[in-house]
Amino acid sequence: MKFELTILGAGSAVPTLQRNSAAQVLNVLERYFLIDCAEATQHQLRRFRIPYNRINHIFISHLHGDHYFGLMGFLSSLSMQGRKGEMHLYADPRLQEIIESQLKIMNTRLGYPLRFHPLTRNPEIILDDKVLTVTSFPLLHRYDAPVCGFLFKEKERSRTIRKDMADAWQVPVAFMQYLKAGADFVTPEGKVIPNRMLTVSPPPSRSYAYMTDTLFRERFAEYVSGVDILYHEATYGRELETVAKENYHSTAEQAARMAVLSGAGKLLLGHFSARYPDPSCLLPEARAVFPETYICTDGDVYDIPVQKRLGM
Amino acid sequence: MKFELTILGAGSAVPTLQRNSAAQVLNVLERYFLIDCAEATQHQLRRFRIPYNRINHIFISHLHGDHYFGLMGFLSSLSMQGRKGEMHLYADPRLQEIIESQLKIMNTRLGYPLRFHPLTRNPEIILDDKVLTVTSFPLLHRYDAPVCGFLFKEKERSRTIRKDMADAWQVPVAFMQYLKAGADFVTPEGKVIPNRMLTVSPPPSRSYAYMTDTLFRERFAEYVSGVDILYHEATYGRELETVAKENYHSTAEQAARMAVLSGAGKLLLGHFSARYPDPSCLLPEARAVFPETYICTDGDVYDIPVQKRLGM
């Protein structure tokens, strides 16, 4: 029942010896989602022992080098290592052109199908399967195409049947699916047994949001409302708010304001400028606004445990 | 008077935790030449503390990913760190298209001029300045454009004047340049003083050759005749000679034969397949043919000291 985020790179444009540029991997129930793919992301995946051949979906927020320069290498390595399964790529549609022209020049092709899913300027569900949805939403950066954030949200599970009670009221097997969906049970004698007597609520669905390079705008909070963990770029500290604005980036304090506005459970800061050898100096200004703030370091793992609900 | 090679990546197609893919840097008298540029080469340059902003010339043997996927990141980082000086790039001309299309999509440009020098299928001098020449020469690999090796050769220095003897024979200052070039001196009285009485030979010029992905062909030895240090790919061991041939690669033993045929001083092996966690297993077969063989490891430094000559 994992819902676990590993930070592969907490740095920004220029990688340093301390931290690589942007990439993360999210494990939802042993399905691995790669979010951005800076140069040397495949090295980080090996270093942090992620079973990277199980990544079937890659989300690229925008085509600035520190978010995608590692993609060709990663895709190539997978191919050389014998991958056959489909890979889905959610990105600026021009990425398809970049990849295909390089493959052509290298006179090679990938050994597996690569499916392109173009991102747009509209908030939309880009992946919807049994266990989760992924929604992309537009941010505001110095870039002439969509720059997207991503929200990963587990689907609400069906209610869990209380076996002892279902047995006691002799609920037929065929009715169990209705119980899970929330229906009351009516006995052959006509007695109504309320659903809440027979089932317990499922654990709440978990969610993670990735807010990449962006100017701070209050309205973006609606996209990530109530998220459990919010990752927000914090390229600069408050002392460089003007520089942040000029470069279409955010400060740590602004990231914390976004966490407050969206009602996030926890805030992770990353995408630190190389000027901060130790970005923990950004923590006080963020925690003053939103106490549950953490500084990301390459290799950090953050998980959201399943919360058991009793009754109701 | 440095002539010093640093191995940035001794691996091949897929980087491993032990070694990165192909890249090296050659320091000739504090001028830095980058040879190939696999993904994460900029990381390796930082790790091994190479003053990478002093690299003004980059040589890309061919456009297979493990030889160039780090180039965009390296060029971008230099730009973001304020580089202004020209960078010269010697490569398959299609690399220009790859770089320019990505810069266009990123809506950015480099802060310094990037000069493209197309490689061809002919052996030719591609760089010729005061202190050295660089010659490219064609190899044979699975690639539909030139795959090049590179020979770096110091120029012969002028002869060194023996000040004591020049003073004794009262050689005029204006004549010194002729002495350096090897001329005899004739005194006002008509006595001929042979040049070798007045000068000593310069130290021999040093040379380094890089032989990247290639099938073994005896005739290639002529391109690197008498080289001091020969780097030769050795993707496989002799036990996989058939696989090597199928993939247009060489074995360690073949690399050693090339060293013998060319009369090299020392042989460095690299570009090891990821199947060899410890490529020192390839050493015996190579040393049986050419004893002065060494296995490259990321971060290795090989230098060629100036050899003093006395007299003649």
Tab-separated table of N, CA, C and O in Angstrom, chain A residues 97-196:
chain	number	residue	atom	x	y	z
A	97	GLU	N	9.501	15.460	-31.180
A	97	GLU	CA	10.397	15.844	-32.280
A	97	GLU	C	11.869	15.726	-31.855
A	97	GLU	O	12.701	15.198	-32.587
A	98	ILE	N	12.161	16.194	-30.646
A	98	ILE	CA	13.545	16.136	-30.150
A	98	ILE	C	14.016	14.686	-30.071
A	98	ILE	O	15.109	14.339	-30.509
A	99	ILE	N	13.176	13.844	-29.526
A	99	ILE	CA	13.557	12.436	-29.348
A	99	ILE	C	13.693	11.744	-30.699
A	99	ILE	O	14.691	11.073	-30.974
A	100	GLU	N	12.710	11.932	-31.551
A	100	GLU	CA	12.726	11.208	-32.825
A	100	GLU	C	13.869	11.658	-33.724
A	100	GLU	O	14.465	10.835	-34.418
A	101	SER	N	14.192	12.948	-33.699
A	101	SER	CA	15.293	13.398	-34.571
A	101	SER	C	16.618	12.828	-34.069
A	101	SER	O	17.486	12.457	-34.860
A	102	GLN	N	16.771	12.716	-32.760
A	102	GLN	CA	18.030	12.152	-32.255
A	102	GLN	C	18.130	10.654	-32.537
A	102	GLN	O	19.187	10.157	-32.902
A	103	LEU	N	17.027	9.960	-32.405
A	103	LEU	CA	17.050	8.526	-32.710
A	103	LEU	C	17.402	8.312	-34.180
A	103	LEU	O	18.156	7.413	-34.533
A	104	LYS	N	16.864	9.179	-35.015
A	104	LYS	CA	17.126	9.068	-36.453
A	104	LYS	C	18.618	9.272	-36.730
A	104	LYS	O	19.241	8.510	-37.470
A	105	ILE	N	19.176	10.287	-36.129
A	105	ILE	CA	20.600	10.568	-36.339
A	105	ILE	C	21.461	9.426	-35.800
A	105	ILE	O	22.453	9.035	-36.409
A	106	MET	N	21.056	8.875	-34.679
A	106	MET	CA	21.820	7.759	-34.123
A	106	MET	C	21.573	6.476	-34.898
A	106	MET	O	22.195	5.463	-34.623
A	107	ASN	N	20.652	6.553	-35.845
A	107	ASN	CA	20.365	5.397	-36.688
A	107	ASN	C	19.903	4.209	-35.832
A	107	ASN	O	20.332	3.081	-36.020
A	108	THR	N	19.058	4.538	-34.872
A	108	THR	CA	18.601	3.487	-33.961
A	108	THR	C	17.138	3.728	-33.614
A	108	THR	O	16.565	4.744	-33.991
A	109	ARG	N	16.537	2.779	-32.944
A	109	ARG	CA	15.217	3.033	-32.390
A	109	ARG	C	15.092	2.303	-31.071
A	109	ARG	O	15.857	1.392	-30.780
A	110	LEU	N	14.122	2.746	-30.300
A	110	LEU	CA	13.932	2.134	-28.996
A	110	LEU	C	13.293	0.764	-29.178
A	110	LEU	O	12.489	0.567	-30.085
A	111	GLY	N	13.628	-0.148	-28.306
A	111	GLY	CA	13.111	-1.500	-28.409
A	111	GLY	C	11.712	-1.658	-27.846
A	111	GLY	O	11.225	-2.778	-27.704
A	112	TYR	N	11.086	-0.566	-27.481
A	112	TYR	CA	9.739	-0.609	-26.884
A	112	TYR	C	8.935	0.588	-27.406
A	112	TYR	O	9.512	1.585	-27.829
A	113	PRO	N	7.613	0.479	-27.335
A	113	PRO	CA	6.802	1.595	-27.832
A	113	PRO	C	6.849	2.785	-26.862
A	113	PRO	O	6.757	2.599	-25.645
A	114	LEU	N	6.980	3.958	-27.437
A	114	LEU	CA	6.968	5.192	-26.647
A	114	LEU	C	5.716	5.963	-27.050
A	114	LEU	O	5.567	6.342	-28.209
A	115	ARG	N	4.812	6.123	-26.082
A	115	ARG	CA	3.538	6.793	-26.376
A	115	ARG	C	3.600	8.234	-25.876
A	115	ARG	O	3.838	8.453	-24.684
A	116	PHE	N	3.350	9.157	-26.764
A	116	PHE	CA	3.409	10.577	-26.390
A	116	PHE	C	2.020	11.097	-26.029
A	116	PHE	O	1.063	10.848	-26.759
A	117	HIS	N	1.968	11.807	-24.924
A	117	HIS	CA	0.715	12.428	-24.491
A	117	HIS	C	0.993	13.919	-24.317
A	117	HIS	O	1.660	14.318	-23.360
A	118	PRO	N	0.508	14.737	-25.242
A	118	PRO	CA	0.850	16.159	-25.175
A	118	PRO	C	0.170	16.874	-24.010
A	118	PRO	O	-1.030	16.670	-23.770
A	119	LEU	N	0.921	17.682	-23.310
A	119	LEU	CA	0.353	18.514	-22.252
A	119	LEU	C	-0.238	19.771	-22.888
A	119	LEU	O	0.231	20.223	-23.931
A	120	THR	N	-1.253	20.301	-22.246
A	120	THR	CA	-1.894	21.510	-22.773
A	120	THR	C	-1.894	22.596	-21.689
A	120	THR	O	-1.417	22.379	-20.578
A	121	ARG	N	-2.483	23.728	-22.031
A	121	ARG	CA	-2.564	24.830	-21.069
A	121	ARG	C	-3.764	24.704	-20.139
A	121	ARG	O	-4.005	25.562	-19.302
A	122	ASN	N	-4.543	23.659	-20.301
A	122	ASN	CA	-5.736	23.500	-19.467
A	122	ASN	C	-5.495	22.466	-18.379
A	122	ASN	O	-4.815	21.473	-18.618
A	123	PRO	N	-6.080	22.704	-17.204
A	123	PRO	CA	-6.005	21.646	-16.207
A	123	PRO	C	-6.798	20.452	-16.729
A	123	PRO	O	-7.930	20.630	-17.192
A	124	GLU	N	-6.203	19.283	-16.699
A	124	GLU	CA	-6.928	18.119	-17.213
A	124	GLU	C	-6.377	16.826	-16.652
A	124	GLU	O	-5.206	16.751	-16.271
A	125	ILE	N	-7.216	15.844	-16.615
A	125	ILE	CA	-6.790	14.517	-16.173
A	125	ILE	C	-6.029	13.878	-17.321
A	125	ILE	O	-6.554	13.719	-18.422
A	126	ILE	N	-4.781	13.548	-17.083
A	126	ILE	CA	-3.965	12.982	-18.162
A	126	ILE	C	-3.751	11.479	-17.980
A	126	ILE	O	-3.303	10.808	-18.886
A	127	LEU	N	-4.066	10.974	-16.800
A	127	LEU	CA	-3.955	9.534	-16.573
A	127	LEU	C	-5.062	9.149	-15.590
A	127	LEU	O	-5.224	9.809	-14.561
A	128	ASP	N	-5.790	8.139	-15.928
A	128	ASP	CA	-6.942	7.752	-15.108
A	128	ASP	C	-7.041	6.243	-15.180
A	128	ASP	O	-7.395	5.673	-16.205
A	129	ASP	N	-6.663	5.571	-14.111
A	129	ASP	CA	-6.770	4.114	-14.130
A	129	ASP	C	-7.431	3.609	-12.855
A	129	ASP	O	-8.053	4.387	-12.130
A	130	LYS	N	-7.310	2.341	-12.589
A	130	LYS	CA	-8.017	1.762	-11.452
A	130	LYS	C	-7.712	2.430	-10.123
A	130	LYS	O	-8.570	2.557	-9.271
A	131	VAL	N	-6.419	2.778	-9.946
A	131	VAL	CA	-6.039	3.198	-8.597
A	131	VAL	C	-5.773	4.686	-8.424
A	131	VAL	O	-5.785	5.183	-7.311
A	132	LEU	N	-5.522	5.388	-9.517
A	132	LEU	CA	-5.250	6.816	-9.327
A	132	LEU	C	-5.578	7.634	-10.557
A	132	LEU	O	-5.794	7.093	-11.645
A	133	THR	N	-5.625	8.956	-10.328
A	133	THR	CA	-5.683	9.890	-11.449
A	133	THR	C	-4.464	10.802	-11.351
A	133	THR	O	-3.960	11.075	-10.249
A	134	VAL	N	-3.987	11.214	-12.501
A	134	VAL	CA	-2.953	12.248	-12.547
A	134	VAL	C	-3.545	13.414	-13.329
A	134	VAL	O	-4.056	13.240	-14.439
A	135	THR	N	-3.481	14.590	-12.709
A	135	THR	CA	-4.003	15.796	-13.345
A	135	THR	C	-2.837	16.743	-13.610
A	135	THR	O	-1.972	16.920	-12.753
A	136	SER	N	-2.801	17.311	-14.796
A	136	SER	CA	-1.794	18.351	-15.052
A	136	SER	C	-2.492	19.696	-14.948
A	136	SER	O	-3.691	19.806	-15.211
A	137	PHE	N	-1.737	20.677	-14.518
A	137	PHE	CA	-2.327	22.027	-14.405
A	137	PHE	C	-1.251	23.055	-14.756
A	137	PHE	O	-0.063	22.828	-14.537
A	138	PRO	N	-1.678	24.184	-15.326
A	138	PRO	CA	-0.711	25.142	-15.866
A	138	PRO	C	-0.107	26.054	-14.796
A	138	PRO	O	-0.804	26.547	-13.914
A	139	LEU	N	1.194	26.257	-14.899
A	139	LEU	CA	1.904	27.207	-14.048
A	139	LEU	C	2.388	28.368	-14.921
A	139	LEU	O	2.020	28.452	-16.107
A	140	LEU	N	3.227	29.216	-14.347
A	140	LEU	CA	3.617	30.421	-15.083
A	140	LEU	C	5.127	30.599	-15.003
A	140	LEU	O	5.669	30.972	-13.969
A	141	HIS	N	5.806	30.302	-16.122
A	141	HIS	CA	7.253	30.358	-16.125
A	141	HIS	C	7.719	30.997	-17.433
A	141	HIS	O	6.919	31.203	-18.338
A	142	ARG	N	9.005	31.273	-17.528
A	142	ARG	CA	9.543	31.866	-18.747
A	142	ARG	C	9.730	30.761	-19.786
A	142	ARG	O	10.798	30.139	-19.880
A	143	TYR	N	8.680	30.543	-20.536
A	143	TYR	CA	8.658	29.398	-21.439
A	143	TYR	C	7.456	29.603	-22.349
A	143	TYR	O	6.385	29.974	-21.879
A	144	ASP	N	7.622	29.363	-23.626
A	144	ASP	CA	6.562	29.718	-24.570
A	144	ASP	C	5.595	28.562	-24.853
A	144	ASP	O	4.970	28.514	-25.904
A	145	ALA	N	5.491	27.624	-23.943
A	145	ALA	CA	4.567	26.499	-24.078
A	145	ALA	C	4.115	26.162	-22.660
A	145	ALA	O	4.602	26.744	-21.692
A	146	PRO	N	3.190	25.215	-22.516
A	146	PRO	CA	2.714	24.925	-21.156
A	146	PRO	C	3.844	24.483	-20.211
A	146	PRO	O	4.673	23.656	-20.588
A	147	VAL	N	3.850	25.057	-19.022
A	147	VAL	CA	4.671	24.548	-17.925
A	147	VAL	C	3.671	23.961	-16.947
A	147	VAL	O	2.769	24.669	-16.495
A	148	CYS	N	3.820	22.695	-16.664
A	148	CYS	CA	2.761	22.020	-15.909
A	148	CYS	C	3.208	21.525	-14.544
A	148	CYS	O	4.327	21.047	-14.371
A	149	GLY	N	2.290	21.646	-13.609
A	149	GLY	CA	2.399	20.928	-12.357
A	149	GLY	C	1.577	19.648	-12.497
A	149	GLY	O	0.799	19.498	-13.446
A	150	PHE	N	1.788	18.722	-11.553
A	150	PHE	CA	1.061	17.456	-11.630
A	150	PHE	C	0.496	17.098	-10.256
A	150	PHE	O	1.187	17.254	-9.241
A	151	LEU	N	-0.734	16.616	-10.261
A	151	LEU	CA	-1.362	16.143	-9.026
A	151	LEU	C	-1.653	14.659	-9.166
A	151	LEU	O	-2.348	14.239	-10.100
A	152	PHE	N	-1.093	13.873	-8.253
A	152	PHE	CA	-1.310	12.423	-8.231
A	152	PHE	C	-2.273	12.122	-7.087
A	152	PHE	O	-1.971	12.452	-5.938
A	153	LYS	N	-3.369	11.512	-7.410
A	153	LYS	CA	-4.388	11.294	-6.377
A	153	LYS	C	-4.929	9.878	-6.456
A	153	LYS	O	-5.411	9.445	-7.509
A	154	GLU	N	-4.796	9.160	-5.360
A	154	GLU	CA	-5.394	7.824	-5.289
A	154	GLU	C	-6.902	7.943	-5.423
A	154	GLU	O	-7.497	8.909	-4.931
A	155	LYS	N	-7.497	6.937	-6.029
A	155	LYS	CA	-8.950	6.930	-6.080
A	155	LYS	C	-9.513	6.482	-4.735
A	155	LYS	O	-8.861	5.732	-4.003
A	156	GLU	N	-10.693	6.971	-4.465
A	156	GLU	CA	-11.392	6.533	-3.260
A	156	GLU	C	-11.602	5.028	-3.367
A	156	GLU	O	-12.060	4.530	-4.397
A	157	ARG	N	-11.216	4.324	-2.342
A	157	ARG	CA	-11.453	2.879	-2.370
A	157	ARG	C	-12.891	2.568	-1.966
A	157	ARG	O	-13.560	3.381	-1.323
A	158	SER	N	-13.352	1.372	-2.291
A	158	SER	CA	-14.694	0.974	-1.845
A	158	SER	C	-14.647	0.702	-0.337
A	158	SER	O	-13.574	0.506	0.243
A	159	ARG	N	-15.812	0.704	0.299
A	159	ARG	CA	-15.900	0.483	1.741
A	159	ARG	C	-15.475	-0.948	2.075
A	159	ARG	O	-15.598	-1.868	1.262
A	160	THR	N	-14.967	-1.118	3.298
A	160	THR	CA	-14.507	-2.440	3.707
A	160	THR	C	-15.600	-3.137	4.520
A	160	THR	O	-16.134	-2.564	5.481
A	161	ILE	N	-15.919	-4.359	4.116
A	161	ILE	CA	-17.007	-5.093	4.770
A	161	ILE	C	-16.561	-5.626	6.142
A	161	ILE	O	-15.452	-6.151	6.281
A	162	ARG	N	-17.393	-5.440	7.118
A	162	ARG	CA	-17.133	-6.021	8.452
A	162	ARG	C	-17.682	-7.434	8.415
A	162	ARG	O	-18.894	-7.643	8.534
A	163	LYS	N	-16.797	-8.387	8.264
A	163	LYS	CA	-17.218	-9.768	8.012
A	163	LYS	C	-18.138	-10.310	9.126
A	163	LYS	O	-19.137	-10.983	8.855
A	164	ASP	N	-17.785	-9.952	10.366
A	164	ASP	CA	-18.579	-10.455	11.487
A	164	ASP	C	-20.032	-10.010	11.379
A	164	ASP	O	-20.965	-10.782	11.559
A	165	MET	N	-20.217	-8.741	11.015
A	165	MET	CA	-21.571	-8.202	10.933
A	165	MET	C	-22.318	-8.737	9.705
A	165	MET	O	-23.522	-9.029	9.787
A	166	ALA	N	-21.582	-8.852	8.594
A	166	ALA	CA	-22.225	-9.370	7.373
A	166	ALA	C	-22.686	-10.804	7.594
A	166	ALA	O	-23.778	-11.198	7.163
A	167	ASP	N	-21.868	-11.585	8.315
A	167	ASP	CA	-22.243	-12.963	8.632
A	167	ASP	C	-23.466	-12.972	9.553
A	167	ASP	O	-24.420	-13.746	9.348
A	168	ALA	N	-23.440	-12.108	10.542
A	168	ALA	CA	-24.524	-12.074	11.523
A	168	ALA	C	-25.857	-11.778	10.855
A	168	ALA	O	-26.887	-12.362	11.205
A	169	TRP	N	-25.819	-10.874	9.859
A	169	TRP	CA	-27.080	-10.516	9.173
A	169	TRP	C	-27.306	-11.356	7.913
A	169	TRP	O	-28.234	-11.116	7.164
A	170	GLN	N	-26.429	-12.362	7.736
A	170	GLN	CA	-26.564	-13.296	6.610
A	170	GLN	C	-26.730	-12.585	5.255
A	170	GLN	O	-27.645	-12.868	4.476
A	171	VAL	N	-25.803	-11.641	5.027
A	171	VAL	CA	-25.826	-10.920	3.747
A	171	VAL	C	-25.356	-11.877	2.647
A	171	VAL	O	-24.295	-12.487	2.779
A	172	PRO	N	-26.121	-12.060	1.567
A	172	PRO	CA	-25.697	-12.972	0.495
A	172	PRO	C	-24.437	-12.444	-0.205
A	172	PRO	O	-24.232	-11.228	-0.312
A	173	VAL	N	-23.623	-13.396	-0.670
A	173	VAL	CA	-22.367	-13.023	-1.348
A	173	VAL	C	-22.639	-12.057	-2.503
A	173	VAL	O	-21.917	-11.081	-2.710
A	174	ALA	N	-23.706	-12.322	-3.235
A	174	ALA	CA	-24.009	-11.507	-4.414
A	174	ALA	C	-24.260	-10.045	-4.058
A	174	ALA	O	-24.142	-9.158	-4.890
A	175	PHE	N	-24.602	-9.778	-2.779
A	175	PHE	CA	-24.916	-8.409	-2.387
A	175	PHE	C	-23.686	-7.624	-1.915
A	175	PHE	O	-23.731	-6.413	-1.742
A	176	MET	N	-22.595	-8.376	-1.731
A	176	MET	CA	-21.400	-7.747	-1.141
A	176	MET	C	-20.941	-6.520	-1.949
A	176	MET	O	-20.521	-5.513	-1.392
A	177	GLN	N	-21.005	-6.599	-3.282
A	177	GLN	CA	-20.528	-5.473	-4.098
A	177	GLN	C	-21.334	-4.206	-3.816
A	177	GLN	O	-20.802	-3.098	-3.865
A	178	TYR	N	-22.632	-4.384	-3.504
A	178	TYR	CA	-23.469	-3.205	-3.209
A	178	TYR	C	-23.107	-2.624	-1.840
A	178	TYR	O	-23.136	-1.426	-1.633
A	179	LEU	N	-22.823	-3.559	-0.924
A	179	LEU	CA	-22.365	-3.095	0.401
A	179	LEU	C	-21.125	-2.226	0.268
A	179	LEU	O	-21.019	-1.155	0.855
A	180	LYS	N	-20.158	-2.715	-0.550
A	180	LYS	CA	-18.901	-1.975	-0.740
A	180	LYS	C	-19.157	-0.591	-1.331
A	180	LYS	O	-18.442	0.367	-1.053
A	181	ALA	N	-20.199	-0.531	-2.145
A	181	ALA	CA	-20.508	0.744	-2.780
A	181	ALA	C	-21.332	1.662	-1.872
A	181	ALA	O	-21.606	2.807	-2.222
A	182	GLY	N	-21.738	1.119	-0.689
A	182	GLY	CA	-22.408	2.002	0.270
A	182	GLY	C	-23.895	1.719	0.478
A	182	GLY	O	-24.564	2.436	1.247
A	183	ALA	N	-24.429	0.688	-0.169
A	183	ALA	CA	-25.879	0.428	-0.047
A	183	ALA	C	-26.233	-0.153	1.319
A	183	ALA	O	-25.434	-0.861	1.928
A	184	ASP	N	-27.439	0.167	1.786
A	184	ASP	CA	-27.960	-0.485	2.987
A	184	ASP	C	-28.422	-1.893	2.600
A	184	ASP	O	-28.664	-2.185	1.433
A	185	PHE	N	-28.542	-2.754	3.616
A	185	PHE	CA	-29.009	-4.125	3.353
A	185	PHE	C	-30.413	-4.278	3.938
A	185	PHE	O	-30.677	-3.826	5.043
A	186	VAL	N	-31.286	-4.906	3.166
A	186	VAL	CA	-32.632	-5.167	3.672
A	186	VAL	C	-32.801	-6.679	3.834
A	186	VAL	O	-32.591	-7.424	2.874
A	187	THR	N	-33.111	-7.083	5.046
A	187	THR	CA	-33.231	-8.528	5.308
A	187	THR	C	-34.495	-9.066	4.637
A	187	THR	O	-35.397	-8.288	4.285
A	188	PRO	N	-34.589	-10.426	4.469
A	188	PRO	CA	-35.808	-11.016	3.901
A	188	PRO	C	-37.048	-10.604	4.683
A	188	PRO	O	-38.133	-10.529	4.135
A	189	GLU	N	-36.842	-10.274	5.987
A	189	GLU	CA	-37.987	-9.849	6.813
A	189	GLU	C	-38.324	-8.374	6.622
A	189	GLU	O	-39.231	-7.848	7.247
A	190	GLY	N	-37.534	-7.674	5.795
A	190	GLY	CA	-37.826	-6.261	5.531
A	190	GLY	C	-37.133	-5.299	6.464
A	190	GLY	O	-37.348	-4.089	6.410
A	191	LYS	N	-36.232	-5.794	7.300
A	191	LYS	CA	-35.522	-4.904	8.230
A	191	LYS	C	-34.342	-4.248	7.510
A	191	LYS	O	-33.559	-4.924	6.836
A	192	VAL	N	-34.242	-2.934	7.644
A	192	VAL	CA	-33.149	-2.202	6.980
A	192	VAL	C	-31.932	-2.127	7.900
A	192	VAL	O	-32.030	-1.622	9.021
A	193	ILE	N	-30.815	-2.695	7.417
A	193	ILE	CA	-29.554	-2.599	8.176
A	193	ILE	C	-28.704	-1.515	7.507
A	193	ILE	O	-28.288	-1.683	6.364
A	194	PRO	N	-28.467	-0.404	8.211
A	194	PRO	CA	-27.718	0.690	7.570
A	194	PRO	C	-26.308	0.221	7.178
A	194	PRO	O	-25.678	-0.562	7.892
A	195	ASN	N	-25.846	0.708	6.072
A	195	ASN	CA	-24.525	0.319	5.556
A	195	ASN	C	-23.432	0.488	6.597
A	195	ASN	O	-22.547	-0.364	6.726
A	196	ARG	N	-23.495	1.568	7.368
A	196	ARG	CA	-22.421	1.852	8.336
A	196	ARG	C	-22.326	0.804	9.444
A	196	ARG	O	-21.346	0.742	10.164
